[in-house]
Tab-separated table of C-alpha atoms and ligand atoms in Angstrom:
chain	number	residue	atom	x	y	z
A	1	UNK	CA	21.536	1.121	23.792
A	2	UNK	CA	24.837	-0.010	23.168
A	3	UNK	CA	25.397	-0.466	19.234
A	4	UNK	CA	27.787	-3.038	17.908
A	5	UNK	CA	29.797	-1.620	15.228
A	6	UNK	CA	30.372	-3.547	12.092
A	7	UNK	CA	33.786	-5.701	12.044
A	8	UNK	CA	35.829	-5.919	8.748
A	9	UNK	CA	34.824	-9.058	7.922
A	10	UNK	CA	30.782	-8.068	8.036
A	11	UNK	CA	31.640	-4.927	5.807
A	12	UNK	CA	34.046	-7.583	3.361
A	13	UNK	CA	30.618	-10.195	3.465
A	14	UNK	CA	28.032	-6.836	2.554
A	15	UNK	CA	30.608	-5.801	-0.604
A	16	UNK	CA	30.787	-9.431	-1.346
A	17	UNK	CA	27.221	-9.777	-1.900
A	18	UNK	CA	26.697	-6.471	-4.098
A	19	UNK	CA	28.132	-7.144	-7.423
A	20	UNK	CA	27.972	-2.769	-7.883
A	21	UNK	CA	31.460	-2.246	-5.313
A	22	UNK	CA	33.437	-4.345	-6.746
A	23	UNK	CA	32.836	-2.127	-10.245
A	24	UNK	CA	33.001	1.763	-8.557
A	25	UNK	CA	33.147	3.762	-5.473
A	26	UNK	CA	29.252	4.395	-5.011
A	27	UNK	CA	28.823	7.431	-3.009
A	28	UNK	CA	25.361	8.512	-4.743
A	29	UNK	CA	23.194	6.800	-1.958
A	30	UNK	CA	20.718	9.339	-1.630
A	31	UNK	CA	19.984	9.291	-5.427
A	32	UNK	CA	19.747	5.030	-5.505
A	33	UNK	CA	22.221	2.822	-3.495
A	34	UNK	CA	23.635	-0.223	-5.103
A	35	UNK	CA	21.137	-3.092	-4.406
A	36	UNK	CA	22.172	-6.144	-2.567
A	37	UNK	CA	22.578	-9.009	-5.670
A	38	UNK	CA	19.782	-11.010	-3.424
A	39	UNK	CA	17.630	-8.188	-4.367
A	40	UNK	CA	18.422	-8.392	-7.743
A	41	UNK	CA	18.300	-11.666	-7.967
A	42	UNK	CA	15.071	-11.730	-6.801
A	43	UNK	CA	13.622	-9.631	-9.339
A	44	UNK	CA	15.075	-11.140	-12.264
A	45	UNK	CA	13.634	-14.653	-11.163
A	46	UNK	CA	10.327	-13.384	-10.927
A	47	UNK	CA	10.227	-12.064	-14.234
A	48	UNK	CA	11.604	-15.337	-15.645
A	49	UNK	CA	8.961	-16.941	-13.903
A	50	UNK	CA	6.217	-14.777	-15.417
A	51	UNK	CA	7.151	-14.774	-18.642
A	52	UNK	CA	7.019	-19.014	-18.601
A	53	UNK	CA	3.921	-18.641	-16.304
A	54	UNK	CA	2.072	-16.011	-17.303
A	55	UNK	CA	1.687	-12.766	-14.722
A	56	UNK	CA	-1.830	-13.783	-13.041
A	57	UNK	CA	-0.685	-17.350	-12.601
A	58	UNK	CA	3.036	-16.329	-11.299
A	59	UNK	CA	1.010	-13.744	-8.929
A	60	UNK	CA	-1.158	-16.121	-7.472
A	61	UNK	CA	1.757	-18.448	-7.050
A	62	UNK	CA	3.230	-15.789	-4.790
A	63	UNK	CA	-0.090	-14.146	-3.557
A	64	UNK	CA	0.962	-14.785	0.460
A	65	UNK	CA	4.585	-13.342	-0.089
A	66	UNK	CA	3.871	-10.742	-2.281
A	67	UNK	CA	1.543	-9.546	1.301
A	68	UNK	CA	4.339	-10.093	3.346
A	69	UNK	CA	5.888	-6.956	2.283
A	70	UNK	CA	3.229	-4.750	4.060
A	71	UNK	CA	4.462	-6.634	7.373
A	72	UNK	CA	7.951	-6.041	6.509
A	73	UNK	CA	7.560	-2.439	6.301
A	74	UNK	CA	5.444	-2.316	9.210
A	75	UNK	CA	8.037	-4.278	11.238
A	76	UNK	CA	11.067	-1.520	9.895
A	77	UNK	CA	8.699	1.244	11.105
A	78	UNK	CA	6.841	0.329	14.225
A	79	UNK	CA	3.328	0.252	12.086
A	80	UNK	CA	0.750	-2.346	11.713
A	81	UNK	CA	0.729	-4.112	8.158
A	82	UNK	CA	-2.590	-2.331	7.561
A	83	UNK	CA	-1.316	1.083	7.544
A	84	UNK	CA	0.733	0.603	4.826
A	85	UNK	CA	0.585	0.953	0.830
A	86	UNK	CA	2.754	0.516	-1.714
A	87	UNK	CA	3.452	2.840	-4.490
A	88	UNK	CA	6.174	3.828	-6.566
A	89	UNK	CA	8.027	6.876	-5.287
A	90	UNK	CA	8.040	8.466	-2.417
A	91	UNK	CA	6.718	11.748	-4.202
A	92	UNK	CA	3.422	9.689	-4.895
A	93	UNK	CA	3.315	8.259	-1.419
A	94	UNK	CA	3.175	12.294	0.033
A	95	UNK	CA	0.723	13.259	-2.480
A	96	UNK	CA	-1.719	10.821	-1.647
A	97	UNK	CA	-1.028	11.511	1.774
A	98	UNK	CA	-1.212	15.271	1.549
A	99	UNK	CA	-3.806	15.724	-1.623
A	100	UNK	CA	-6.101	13.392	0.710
A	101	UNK	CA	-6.510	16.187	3.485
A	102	UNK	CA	-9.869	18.233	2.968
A	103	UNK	CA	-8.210	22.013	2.960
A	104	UNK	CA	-10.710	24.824	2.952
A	105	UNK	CA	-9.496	28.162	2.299
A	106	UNK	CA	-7.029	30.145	4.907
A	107	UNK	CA	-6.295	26.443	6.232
A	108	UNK	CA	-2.294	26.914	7.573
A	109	UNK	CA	0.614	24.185	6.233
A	110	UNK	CA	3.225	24.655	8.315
A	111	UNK	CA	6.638	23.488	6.300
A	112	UNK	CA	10.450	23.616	6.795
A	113	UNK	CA	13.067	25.431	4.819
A	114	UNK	CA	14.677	21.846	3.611
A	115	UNK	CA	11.417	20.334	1.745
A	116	UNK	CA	11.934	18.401	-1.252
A	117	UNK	CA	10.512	19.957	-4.670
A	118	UNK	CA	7.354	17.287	-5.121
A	119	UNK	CA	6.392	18.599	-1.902
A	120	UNK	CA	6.996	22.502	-2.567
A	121	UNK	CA	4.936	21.742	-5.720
A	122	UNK	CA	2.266	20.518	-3.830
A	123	UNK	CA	1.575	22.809	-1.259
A	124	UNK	CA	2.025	25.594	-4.051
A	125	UNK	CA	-0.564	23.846	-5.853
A	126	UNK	CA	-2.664	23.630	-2.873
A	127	UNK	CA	-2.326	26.771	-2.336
A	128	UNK	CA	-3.231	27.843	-5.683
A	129	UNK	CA	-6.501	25.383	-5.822
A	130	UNK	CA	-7.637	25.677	-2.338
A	131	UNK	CA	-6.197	29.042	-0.885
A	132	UNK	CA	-4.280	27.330	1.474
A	133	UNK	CA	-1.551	29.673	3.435
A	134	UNK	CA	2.247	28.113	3.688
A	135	UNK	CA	3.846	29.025	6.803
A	136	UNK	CA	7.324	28.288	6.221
A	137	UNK	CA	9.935	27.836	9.023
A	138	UNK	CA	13.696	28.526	8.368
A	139	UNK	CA	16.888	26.888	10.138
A	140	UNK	CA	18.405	28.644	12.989
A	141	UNK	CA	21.980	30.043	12.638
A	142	UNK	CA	23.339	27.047	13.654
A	143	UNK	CA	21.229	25.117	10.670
A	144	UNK	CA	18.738	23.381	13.194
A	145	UNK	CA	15.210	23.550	12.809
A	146	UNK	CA	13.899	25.954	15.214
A	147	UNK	CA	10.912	24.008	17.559
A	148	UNK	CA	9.960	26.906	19.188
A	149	UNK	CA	9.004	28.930	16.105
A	150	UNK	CA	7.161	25.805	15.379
A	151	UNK	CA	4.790	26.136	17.780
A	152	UNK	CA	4.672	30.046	17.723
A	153	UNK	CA	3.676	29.250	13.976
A	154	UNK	CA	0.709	27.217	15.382
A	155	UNK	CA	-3.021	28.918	14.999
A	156	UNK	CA	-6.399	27.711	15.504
A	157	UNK	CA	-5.882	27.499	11.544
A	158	UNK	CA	-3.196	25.293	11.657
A	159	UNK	CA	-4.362	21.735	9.700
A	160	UNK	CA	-1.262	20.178	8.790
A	161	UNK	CA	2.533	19.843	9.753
A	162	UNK	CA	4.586	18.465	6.973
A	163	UNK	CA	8.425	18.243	7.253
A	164	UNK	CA	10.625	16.286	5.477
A	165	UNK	CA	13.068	14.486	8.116
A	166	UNK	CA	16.403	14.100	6.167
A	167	UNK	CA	16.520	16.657	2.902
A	168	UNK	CA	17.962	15.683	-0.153
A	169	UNK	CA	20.546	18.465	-0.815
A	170	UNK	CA	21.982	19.228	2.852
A	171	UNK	CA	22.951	17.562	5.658
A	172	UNK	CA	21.218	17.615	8.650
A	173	UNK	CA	18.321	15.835	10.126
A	174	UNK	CA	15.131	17.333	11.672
A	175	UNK	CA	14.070	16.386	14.915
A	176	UNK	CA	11.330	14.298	13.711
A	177	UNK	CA	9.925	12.840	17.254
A	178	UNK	CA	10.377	16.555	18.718
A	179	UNK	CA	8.025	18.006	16.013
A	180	UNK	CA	5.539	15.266	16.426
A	181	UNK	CA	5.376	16.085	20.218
A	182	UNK	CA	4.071	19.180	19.224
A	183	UNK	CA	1.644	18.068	16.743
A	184	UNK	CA	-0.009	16.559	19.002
A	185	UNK	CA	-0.226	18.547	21.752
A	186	UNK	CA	-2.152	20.677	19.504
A	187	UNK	CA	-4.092	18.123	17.618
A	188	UNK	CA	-2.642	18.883	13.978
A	189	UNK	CA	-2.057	16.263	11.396
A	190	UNK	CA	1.775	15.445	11.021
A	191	UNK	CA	2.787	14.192	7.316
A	192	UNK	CA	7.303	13.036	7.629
A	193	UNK	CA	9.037	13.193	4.221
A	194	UNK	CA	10.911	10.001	5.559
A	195	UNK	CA	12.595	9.701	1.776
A	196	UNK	CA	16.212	9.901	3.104
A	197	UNK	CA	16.061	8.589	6.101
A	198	UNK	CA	14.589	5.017	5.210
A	199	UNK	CA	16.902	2.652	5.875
A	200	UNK	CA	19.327	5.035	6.964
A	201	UNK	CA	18.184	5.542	10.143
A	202	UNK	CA	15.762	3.786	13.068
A	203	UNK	CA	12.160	5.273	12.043
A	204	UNK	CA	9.650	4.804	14.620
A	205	UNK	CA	6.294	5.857	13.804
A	206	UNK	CA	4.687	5.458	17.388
A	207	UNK	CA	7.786	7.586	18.807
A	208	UNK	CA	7.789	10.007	15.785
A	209	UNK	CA	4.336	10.517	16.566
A	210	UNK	CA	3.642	11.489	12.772
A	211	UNK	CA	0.243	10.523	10.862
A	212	UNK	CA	1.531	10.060	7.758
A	213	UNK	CA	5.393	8.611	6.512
A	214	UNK	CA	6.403	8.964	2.745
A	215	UNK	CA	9.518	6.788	1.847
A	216	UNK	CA	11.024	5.227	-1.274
A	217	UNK	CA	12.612	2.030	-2.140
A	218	UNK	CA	15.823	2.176	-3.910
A	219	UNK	CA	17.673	4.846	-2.010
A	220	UNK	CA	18.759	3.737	1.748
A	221	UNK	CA	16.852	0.642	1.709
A	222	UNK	CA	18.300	-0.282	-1.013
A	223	UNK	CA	15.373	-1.513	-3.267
A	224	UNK	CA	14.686	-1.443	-6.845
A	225	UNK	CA	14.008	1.755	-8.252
A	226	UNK	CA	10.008	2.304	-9.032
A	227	UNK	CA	9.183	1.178	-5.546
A	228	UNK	CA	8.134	3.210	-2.385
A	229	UNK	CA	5.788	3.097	0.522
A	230	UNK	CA	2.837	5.479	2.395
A	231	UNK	CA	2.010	5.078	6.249
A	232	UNK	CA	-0.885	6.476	7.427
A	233	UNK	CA	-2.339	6.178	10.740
A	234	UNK	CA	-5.320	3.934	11.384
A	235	UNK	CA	-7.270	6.620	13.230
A	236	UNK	CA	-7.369	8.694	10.328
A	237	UNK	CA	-7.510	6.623	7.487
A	238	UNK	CA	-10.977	7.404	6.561
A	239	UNK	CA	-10.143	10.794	6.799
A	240	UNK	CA	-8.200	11.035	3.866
A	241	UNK	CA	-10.145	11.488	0.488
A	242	UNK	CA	-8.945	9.338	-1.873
A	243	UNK	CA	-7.462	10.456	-5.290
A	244	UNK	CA	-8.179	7.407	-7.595
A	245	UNK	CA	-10.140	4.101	-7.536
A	246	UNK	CA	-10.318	0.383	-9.272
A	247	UNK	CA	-11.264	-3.189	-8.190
A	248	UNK	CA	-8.519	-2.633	-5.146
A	249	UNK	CA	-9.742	0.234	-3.306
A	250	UNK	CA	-12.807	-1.945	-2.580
A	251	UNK	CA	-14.468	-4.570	-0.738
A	252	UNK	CA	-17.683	-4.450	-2.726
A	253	UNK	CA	-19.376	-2.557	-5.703
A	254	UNK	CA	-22.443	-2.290	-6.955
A	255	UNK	CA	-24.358	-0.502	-9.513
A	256	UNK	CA	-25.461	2.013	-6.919
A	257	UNK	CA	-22.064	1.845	-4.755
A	258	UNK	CA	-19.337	0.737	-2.945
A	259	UNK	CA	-17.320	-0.246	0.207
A	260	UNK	CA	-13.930	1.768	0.483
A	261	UNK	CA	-11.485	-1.371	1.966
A	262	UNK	CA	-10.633	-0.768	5.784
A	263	UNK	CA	-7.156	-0.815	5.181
A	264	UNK	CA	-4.269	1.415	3.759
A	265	UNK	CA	-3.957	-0.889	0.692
A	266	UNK	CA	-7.177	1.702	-0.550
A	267	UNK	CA	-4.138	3.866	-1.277
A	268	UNK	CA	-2.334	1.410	-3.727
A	269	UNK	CA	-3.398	0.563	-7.727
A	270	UNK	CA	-4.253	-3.048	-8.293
A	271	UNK	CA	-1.929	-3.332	-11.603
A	272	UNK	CA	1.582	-3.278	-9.652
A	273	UNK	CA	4.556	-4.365	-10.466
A	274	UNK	CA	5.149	-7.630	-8.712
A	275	UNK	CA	9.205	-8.682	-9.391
A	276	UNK	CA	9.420	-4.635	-8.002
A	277	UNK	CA	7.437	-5.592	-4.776
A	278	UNK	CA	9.099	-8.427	-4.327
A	279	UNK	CA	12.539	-7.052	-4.612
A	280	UNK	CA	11.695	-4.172	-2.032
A	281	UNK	CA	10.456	-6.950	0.142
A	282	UNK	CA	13.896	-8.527	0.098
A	283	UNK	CA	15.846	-5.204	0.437
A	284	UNK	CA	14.046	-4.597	3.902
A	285	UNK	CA	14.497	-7.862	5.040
A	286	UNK	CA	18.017	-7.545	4.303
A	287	UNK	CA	18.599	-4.017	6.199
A	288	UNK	CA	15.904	-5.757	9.115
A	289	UNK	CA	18.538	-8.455	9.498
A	290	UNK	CA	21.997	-6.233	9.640
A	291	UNK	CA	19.853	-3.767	11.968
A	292	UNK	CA	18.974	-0.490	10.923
A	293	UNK	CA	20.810	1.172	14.639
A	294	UNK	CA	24.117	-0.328	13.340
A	295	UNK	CA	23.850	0.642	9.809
A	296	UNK	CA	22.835	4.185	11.083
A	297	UNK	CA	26.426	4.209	13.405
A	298	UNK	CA	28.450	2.965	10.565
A	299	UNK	CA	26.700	5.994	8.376
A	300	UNK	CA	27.316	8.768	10.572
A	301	UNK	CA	30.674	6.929	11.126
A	302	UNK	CA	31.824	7.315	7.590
A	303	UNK	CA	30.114	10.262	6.871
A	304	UNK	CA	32.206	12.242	9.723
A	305	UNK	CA	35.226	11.003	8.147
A	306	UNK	CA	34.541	12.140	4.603
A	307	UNK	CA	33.431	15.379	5.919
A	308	UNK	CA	36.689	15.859	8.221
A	309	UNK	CA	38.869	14.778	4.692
A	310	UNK	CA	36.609	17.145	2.972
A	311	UNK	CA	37.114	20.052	5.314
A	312	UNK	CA	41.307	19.010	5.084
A	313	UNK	CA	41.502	20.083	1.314
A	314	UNK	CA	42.225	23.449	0.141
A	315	UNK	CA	39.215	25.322	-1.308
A	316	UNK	CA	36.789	22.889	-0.289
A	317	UNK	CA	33.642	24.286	2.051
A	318	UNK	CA	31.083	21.476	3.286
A	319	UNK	CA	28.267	23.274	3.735
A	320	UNK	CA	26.504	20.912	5.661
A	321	UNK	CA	25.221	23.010	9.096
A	322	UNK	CA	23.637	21.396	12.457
A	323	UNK	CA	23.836	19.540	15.673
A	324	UNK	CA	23.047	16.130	13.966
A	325	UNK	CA	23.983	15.445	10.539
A	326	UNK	CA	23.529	11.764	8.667
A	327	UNK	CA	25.475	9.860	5.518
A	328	UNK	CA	24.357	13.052	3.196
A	329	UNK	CA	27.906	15.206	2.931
A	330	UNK	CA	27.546	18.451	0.595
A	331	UNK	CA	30.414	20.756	-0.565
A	332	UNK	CA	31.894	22.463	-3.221
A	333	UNK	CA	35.417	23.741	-4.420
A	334	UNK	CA	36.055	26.943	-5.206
A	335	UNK	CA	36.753	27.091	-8.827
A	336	UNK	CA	36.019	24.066	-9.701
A	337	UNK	CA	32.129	23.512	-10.787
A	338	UNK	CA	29.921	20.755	-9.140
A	339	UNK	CA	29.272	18.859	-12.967
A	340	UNK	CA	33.339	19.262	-13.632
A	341	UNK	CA	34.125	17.321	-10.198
A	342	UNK	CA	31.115	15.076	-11.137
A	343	UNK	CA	33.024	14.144	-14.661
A	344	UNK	CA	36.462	14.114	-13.291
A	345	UNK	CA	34.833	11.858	-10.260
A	346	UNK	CA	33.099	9.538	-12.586
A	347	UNK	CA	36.396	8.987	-14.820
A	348	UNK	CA	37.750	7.501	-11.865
A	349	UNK	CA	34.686	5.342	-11.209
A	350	UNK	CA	33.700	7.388	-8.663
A	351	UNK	CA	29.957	8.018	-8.124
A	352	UNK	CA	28.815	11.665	-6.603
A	353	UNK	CA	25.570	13.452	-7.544
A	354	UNK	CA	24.710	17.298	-7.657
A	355	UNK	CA	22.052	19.026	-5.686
A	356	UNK	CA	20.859	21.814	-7.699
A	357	UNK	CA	18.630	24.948	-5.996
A	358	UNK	CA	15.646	23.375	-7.125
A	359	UNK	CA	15.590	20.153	-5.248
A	360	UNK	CA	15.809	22.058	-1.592
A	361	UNK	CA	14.418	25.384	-3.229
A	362	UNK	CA	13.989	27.459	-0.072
A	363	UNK	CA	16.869	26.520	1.589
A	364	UNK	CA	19.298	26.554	-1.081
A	365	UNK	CA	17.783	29.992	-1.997
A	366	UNK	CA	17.937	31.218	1.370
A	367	UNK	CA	21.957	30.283	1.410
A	368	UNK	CA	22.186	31.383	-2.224
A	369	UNK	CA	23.573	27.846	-3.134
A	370	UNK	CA	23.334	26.006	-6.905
A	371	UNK	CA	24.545	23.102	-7.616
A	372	UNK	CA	26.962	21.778	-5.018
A	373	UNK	CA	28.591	18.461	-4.571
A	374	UNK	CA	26.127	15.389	-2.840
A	375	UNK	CA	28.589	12.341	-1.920
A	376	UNK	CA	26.253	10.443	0.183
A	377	UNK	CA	27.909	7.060	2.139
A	378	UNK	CA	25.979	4.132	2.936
A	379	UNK	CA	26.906	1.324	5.266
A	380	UNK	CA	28.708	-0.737	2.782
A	381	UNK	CA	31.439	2.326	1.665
A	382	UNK	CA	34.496	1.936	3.484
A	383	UNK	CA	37.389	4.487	4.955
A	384	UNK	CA	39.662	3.399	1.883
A	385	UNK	CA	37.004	4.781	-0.556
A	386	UNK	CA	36.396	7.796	1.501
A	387	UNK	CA	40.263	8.737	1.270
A	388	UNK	CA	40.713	7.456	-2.251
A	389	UNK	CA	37.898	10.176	-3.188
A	390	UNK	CA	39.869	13.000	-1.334
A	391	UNK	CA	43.065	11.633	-3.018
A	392	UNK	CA	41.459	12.617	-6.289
A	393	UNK	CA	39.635	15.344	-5.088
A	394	UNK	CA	42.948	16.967	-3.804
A	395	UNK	CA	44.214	15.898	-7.419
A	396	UNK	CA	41.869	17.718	-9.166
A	397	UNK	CA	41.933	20.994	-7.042
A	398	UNK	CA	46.249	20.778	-7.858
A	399	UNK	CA	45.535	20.308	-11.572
A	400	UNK	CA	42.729	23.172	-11.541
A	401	UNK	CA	45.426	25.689	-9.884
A	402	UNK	CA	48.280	24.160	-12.432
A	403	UNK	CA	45.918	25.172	-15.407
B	1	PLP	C1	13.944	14.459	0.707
B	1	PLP	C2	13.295	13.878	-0.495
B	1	PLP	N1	11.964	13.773	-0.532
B	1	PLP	C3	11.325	13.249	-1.585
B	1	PLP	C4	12.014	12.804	-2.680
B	1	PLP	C5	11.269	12.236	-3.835
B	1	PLP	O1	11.460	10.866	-3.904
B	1	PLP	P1	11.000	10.062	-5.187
B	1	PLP	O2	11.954	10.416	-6.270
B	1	PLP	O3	11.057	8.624	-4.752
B	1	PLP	O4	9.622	10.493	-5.511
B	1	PLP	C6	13.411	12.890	-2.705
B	1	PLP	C7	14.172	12.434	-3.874
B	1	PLP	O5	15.338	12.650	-4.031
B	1	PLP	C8	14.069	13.439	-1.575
B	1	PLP	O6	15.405	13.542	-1.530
């Protein structure tokens, strides 16, 4: 499919309408992006509306849009509105997901190397209450996941497959649709950590072939923080147990019993934040109406530059590794710690994160790697902020050597 790149002008237009570039050079998208001011806006109307209202009457009032969101979602993932809840994080969304399966003792999880520490947590706790056994698959050499050791992982025991399809302190991207194929060709439950790759890239739940999709709000989609989402299949939503209950995981109740609702909503609390909802509503619509393929190009776009720049300074090693990488670019510079280019960054207005060991424990174990450099692009970043960021990068590293 041939992808239209972004022209100047579009890119001007997206900065224009996101009050957050004109202040700093954001390049911690994978901890929140800046929200579009629509988004914002959005959110603070609501709560001006409730407090004059009242929040039952202000809800009711926008009963019919608040639902819309489930459609929106479905529509950015290739779902039906009924598979999806909302929920706050996207560690929330895979423990629902995951605590729902019924594990008996010596069930396998089969896991990569790049899983996010919520979900090492809870297949150690699984493991712990259930006697569950973690089958854990490292990269190749070349940092890809390795899809024949997949399936030479794969027993009779095998229950679940949970991945996590873009990880939060590295680089590449797991073949998401590949594993899938696999899963079920042998029948075993398939739960993506879709975190990072939400708005970042085209998700496709039919293609992916997963069960069971975990993603939050406010990092590619660019959503209000507190906000996230859970897919899960149709054919297996009464499969799941459920973890907690009120008035919305019902259709009826009586003193004897009740009626678990047919849809995912079963997964959600009734007491929500609405102005949240409603501003995660409006961040999808907005990436639904650039197109997620062309934000995707203009990622990998930006992110090949920074990491070419990156690779251009002295004592700088990007340590990102495989065939496919996204807007996620990690490094570090020898000499120079992660949370003193973090400082130096921010004094510039410059935004970066660090990925410490524990976020991507077995991997960053594995490569014997603590707290490195995460500049993560998004769309709206441009090739002037990319080589102002070297600029002072380069700085720094002269200064450092000076000293
Ligand atoms: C890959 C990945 N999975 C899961 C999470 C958890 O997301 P949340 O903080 O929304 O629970 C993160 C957060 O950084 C992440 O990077």
């Amino acid at each position: 499919m041939q992808v239209q790149p972004f022209s100047n002008t579009e890119i001007q237009a997206f900065r224009a309408a996101t009050a957050g570039t004109a202040e700093r050079i954001h390049l911690n998208n994978a901890g929140a992006s800046l929200p579009p001011d629509i988004v914002v806006d959005t959110i603070v109307n609501y709560l001006h509306e409730e407090a004059l209202r009242g929040g039952y009457e202000t809800e009711a009032k926008y009963r019919a849009q608040l639902d819309h969101t489930h459609t929106l979602i479905a529509q950015l993932i290739h779902a039906d509105p009924d598979e999806i809840a909302l929920v706050e994080n996207a560690s929330g969304a895979w423990e629902i997901g995951f605590n729902g399966i019924a594990f008996q003792e010596g069930d396998e999880v089969i896991t990569s190397e790049m899983e996010y520490v919520s979900n090492v947590l809870g297949l150690l706790n699984a493991q712990k209450q259930y006697g569950i056994i973690i089958k854990m698959i490292p990269n190749d050499a070349a940092g890809n996941f390795p899809l024949q050791a997949l399936e030479a992982a794969i027993t009779p025991r095998t229950r679940l497959i949970a991945v996590t399809h873009i990880p939060s302190t590295a680089g590449n991207i797991l073949p998401a649709a590949a594993i899938g194929e696999i899963a079920r060709k042998h029948g075993i439950l398939y739960l993506l950590d879709a975190c990072q790759s939400a708005g970042q890239i085209p998700l496709d739940v039919q293609a992916i072939g997963c069960d069971m999709l975990a993603a939050t709000g406010r990092k590619y989609l660019r959503g209000p923080r507190g906000s996230g989402f859970l897919y899960v299949r149709r054919n297996i939503l009464d499969k799941l147990k459920l973890s907690f209950f009120d008035g919305r995981t019902v259709t009826s109740v009586d003193q004897q019993d009740f009626t678990v609702r047919k849809d995912a909503r079963r997964f959600e609390w009734y007491e929500k934040n609405p102005a949240i909802i409603l501003g995660l509503q409006k961040a999808v619509e907005y990436a639904l109406n650039i197109g997620i393929e062309r934000i995707w190009q203009r990622i990998q776009h930006l992110s090949t530059l920074l990491r070419q720049r990156l690779r251009e300074l002295e004592g700088v090693v990007v340590h990102d590794q495989g065939d496919e990488l996204c807007g996620i670019v990690t490094f570090s510079m020898s000499g120079i710690s992660a949370a003193e280019i973090r400082t130096a960054l921010a004094a510039k207005n410059i935004n970066v994160n660090i990925g410490f060991a524990k976020s991507t424990l077995y991997y960053m174990n594995r490569k014997g790697l603590d707290g490195i450099v995460r500049a993560s692009v998004h769309y709206y970043n441009t090739e002037e902020e990319i080589e102002l960021v070297c600029r002072e990068l380069s700085t720094l590293c002269l200064v450092k050597t000076q000293l």
